Short mmCIF file of C-alpha atoms in Angstrom, two decimals:
data_model
loop_
_atom_site.label_atom_id
_atom_site.label_comp_id
_atom_site.label_asym_id
_atom_site.label_seq_id
_atom_site.Cartn_x
_atom_site.Cartn_y
_atom_site.Cartn_z
CA UNK A 274 112.71 119.68 123.53
CA UNK A 275 112.84 116.13 123.92
CA UNK A 276 109.18 115.01 123.45
CA UNK A 277 105.97 115.05 120.95
CA UNK A 278 103.15 115.53 123.14
CA UNK A 279 99.63 115.56 122.22
CA UNK A 280 98.21 118.83 121.83
CA UNK A 281 94.78 121.06 120.52
CA UNK A 282 94.15 123.98 118.42
CA UNK A 283 91.80 125.65 116.02
CA UNK A 284 92.49 126.94 112.46
CA UNK A 285 90.03 129.86 110.69
CA UNK A 286 90.78 130.01 107.10
CA UNK A 287 89.02 132.45 104.31
CA UNK A 288 89.93 131.93 100.94
CA UNK A 289 91.61 134.60 98.50
CA UNK A 290 90.59 133.36 95.25
CA UNK A 291 90.99 129.91 93.70
CA UNK A 292 94.67 129.53 94.56
CA UNK A 293 95.38 131.31 97.82
CA UNK A 294 93.71 131.35 101.29
CA UNK A 295 94.52 133.45 104.59
CA UNK A 296 94.68 131.67 107.72
CA UNK A 297 95.13 132.10 111.21
CA UNK A 298 95.33 129.67 114.13
CA UNK A 299 96.11 128.74 117.99
CA UNK A 300 97.50 125.69 119.67
CA UNK A 301 98.30 124.19 122.84
CA UNK A 302 100.24 121.86 124.11
CA UNK A 303 100.53 120.88 128.05
CA UNK A 304 103.05 118.81 130.02
CA UNK A 305 106.06 118.05 127.69
CA UNK A 306 109.25 117.54 128.92
CA UNK A 307 112.70 119.38 127.88
CA UNK A 308 116.19 119.53 128.85
CA UNK A 309 118.04 122.51 130.11
CA UNK A 310 120.36 123.80 132.65
CA UNK A 311 117.91 125.52 135.09
CA UNK A 312 120.20 129.18 136.51
CA UNK A 313 119.04 131.95 137.09
CA UNK A 314 121.10 135.06 134.88
CA UNK A 315 124.16 135.57 136.28
CA UNK A 316 124.97 132.75 138.47
CA UNK A 317 127.20 130.21 138.25
CA UNK A 318 125.96 126.78 137.16
CA UNK A 319 127.26 123.39 136.42
CA UNK A 320 127.64 122.15 132.75
CA UNK A 321 125.07 119.43 133.58
CA UNK A 322 122.04 119.47 131.89
CA UNK A 323 118.73 118.24 133.59
CA UNK A 324 114.97 117.55 132.48
CA UNK A 325 112.80 119.69 133.00
CA UNK A 326 108.95 118.85 133.24
CA UNK A 327 105.48 120.22 133.03
CA UNK A 328 106.32 122.67 130.19
CA UNK A 329 102.99 124.15 128.33
CA UNK A 330 103.64 125.50 125.09
CA UNK A 331 100.68 128.11 123.16
CA UNK A 332 101.52 128.79 119.35
CA UNK A 333 99.50 131.98 117.79
CA UNK A 334 99.97 131.90 113.81
CA UNK A 335 98.56 133.60 110.95
CA UNK A 336 99.95 132.80 107.46
CA UNK A 337 98.95 132.64 103.72
CA UNK A 338 98.54 129.29 102.18
CA UNK A 339 98.80 129.00 98.28
CA UNK A 340 96.71 126.19 97.45
CA UNK A 341 95.60 123.53 94.43
CA UNK A 342 92.86 122.02 93.68
CA UNK A 343 93.32 117.81 92.44
CA UNK A 344 89.71 116.07 92.52
CA UNK A 345 88.24 116.15 95.38
CA UNK A 346 91.68 116.80 97.42
CA UNK A 347 93.55 120.47 98.26
CA UNK A 348 97.21 120.48 98.05
CA UNK A 349 98.62 123.88 99.77
CA UNK A 350 101.29 125.29 101.54
CA UNK A 351 101.48 128.04 104.39
CA UNK A 352 104.40 130.26 104.99
CA UNK A 353 103.52 133.31 107.69
CA UNK A 354 104.54 134.71 111.10
CA UNK A 355 104.01 132.75 114.20
CA UNK A 356 104.31 133.75 117.89
CA UNK A 357 104.78 131.23 120.58
CA UNK A 358 104.60 131.49 124.46
CA UNK A 359 106.81 128.97 126.81
CA UNK A 360 105.58 128.06 130.23
CA UNK A 361 107.53 125.91 132.22
CA UNK A 362 107.35 125.29 135.88
CA UNK A 363 110.54 126.59 137.03
CA UNK A 364 110.58 129.05 140.08
CA UNK A 365 113.44 131.27 138.76
CA UNK A 366 113.22 134.76 137.03
CA UNK A 367 112.66 134.78 133.35
CA UNK A 368 111.83 131.13 133.04
CA UNK A 369 109.12 131.29 130.81
CA UNK A 370 109.65 132.46 127.70
CA UNK A 371 108.70 133.81 124.02
CA UNK A 372 109.64 133.04 120.60
CA UNK A 373 108.35 134.63 117.49
CA UNK A 374 109.20 134.30 113.55
CA UNK A 375 108.92 132.19 110.11
CA UNK A 376 106.52 129.43 109.76
CA UNK A 377 106.09 127.10 107.05
CA UNK A 378 103.91 124.79 106.41
CA UNK A 379 102.73 122.09 103.48
CA UNK A 380 99.71 119.93 103.64
CA UNK A 381 96.56 118.01 102.35
CA UNK A 382 93.17 118.41 103.16
CA UNK A 383 90.49 115.80 101.20
CA UNK A 384 86.43 116.73 100.55
CA UNK A 385 84.73 113.35 102.11
CA UNK A 386 81.73 114.66 101.96
CA UNK A 387 80.90 118.19 101.23
CA UNK A 388 81.67 120.60 103.40
CA UNK A 389 83.30 117.92 105.62
CA UNK A 390 86.59 117.29 105.08
CA UNK A 391 90.07 115.94 106.53
CA UNK A 392 93.09 117.09 106.67
CA UNK A 393 96.74 116.65 107.58
CA UNK A 394 99.68 119.04 108.21
CA UNK A 395 103.27 119.41 108.72
CA UNK A 396 104.70 123.10 109.81
CA UNK A 397 108.01 124.18 110.88
CA UNK A 398 107.94 127.77 113.43
CA UNK A 399 111.87 128.90 112.70
CA UNK A 400 114.38 126.40 113.77
CA UNK A 401 112.53 125.75 117.27
CA UNK A 402 109.29 124.16 116.40
CA UNK A 403 107.69 121.63 114.52
CA UNK A 404 103.85 120.41 114.45
CA UNK A 405 102.39 117.38 112.44
CA UNK A 406 98.46 117.80 112.70
CA UNK A 407 95.48 115.95 111.85
CA UNK A 408 92.29 117.20 111.91
CA UNK A 409 88.67 117.46 111.10
CA UNK A 410 87.48 120.52 108.86
CA UNK A 411 84.44 122.27 108.42
CA UNK A 412 83.92 124.74 105.49
CA UNK A 413 81.07 127.07 104.43
CA UNK A 414 80.15 126.06 101.65
CA UNK A 415 78.84 130.04 100.63
CA UNK A 416 81.84 131.23 101.46
CA UNK A 417 84.03 128.96 99.24
CA UNK A 418 85.63 130.37 96.69
CA UNK A 419 86.81 127.07 94.75
CA UNK A 420 84.87 124.37 93.18
CA UNK A 421 85.90 120.57 93.63
CA UNK A 422 84.87 117.79 92.45
CA UNK A 423 83.06 117.13 96.06
CA UNK A 424 80.26 119.88 94.92
CA UNK A 425 79.41 118.18 91.41
CA UNK A 426 79.11 114.43 92.76
CA UNK A 427 75.38 115.00 93.84
#
C-alpha cells in the first residue's frame, strides 16, 4: 500500500475496572493506491509491478486496553484481534482479499471537559496495516469505572 488515505471509524469501549477496558472498532478507508502484479492464479505474468488504484479497506477489531491515569490524561495500550477486507477494482478472480491476525496499539486520551475527550492512537495490524487515529470522544459518566481529576475540577 503506497498511500496514507484518510478514513473514518468508530470505537466503542467499556471499562473493566480502573486499569482496563474492552473495545471494539470498525474503520473504513476509500480509494487508496497500491502496487502489485495484477495476474490471475496460474497465468504467466510479467514481473513488472503496476499501480492499482481504487482500493477500499474495511477493518474490524476487538481488543483489551490496559490504561493508566495521569491527571486528566489516560494513557493506554491495546492488544487484540482484527479482520480486514480489501476490495480492489480489478476484474480478476480472487482480486479481493481478507486479512486477519493480531493488533497492537498505544494511545492517550485527554478529558478536556467531562465527558468530552480528545484522543490519539497508533495501531499496527500484524505487519500489513498501520493506523494513526485522532478522535473526539464522549464518555458515559455513569458507566465509567475510574475517576480522573476532570471529575473533581468543578
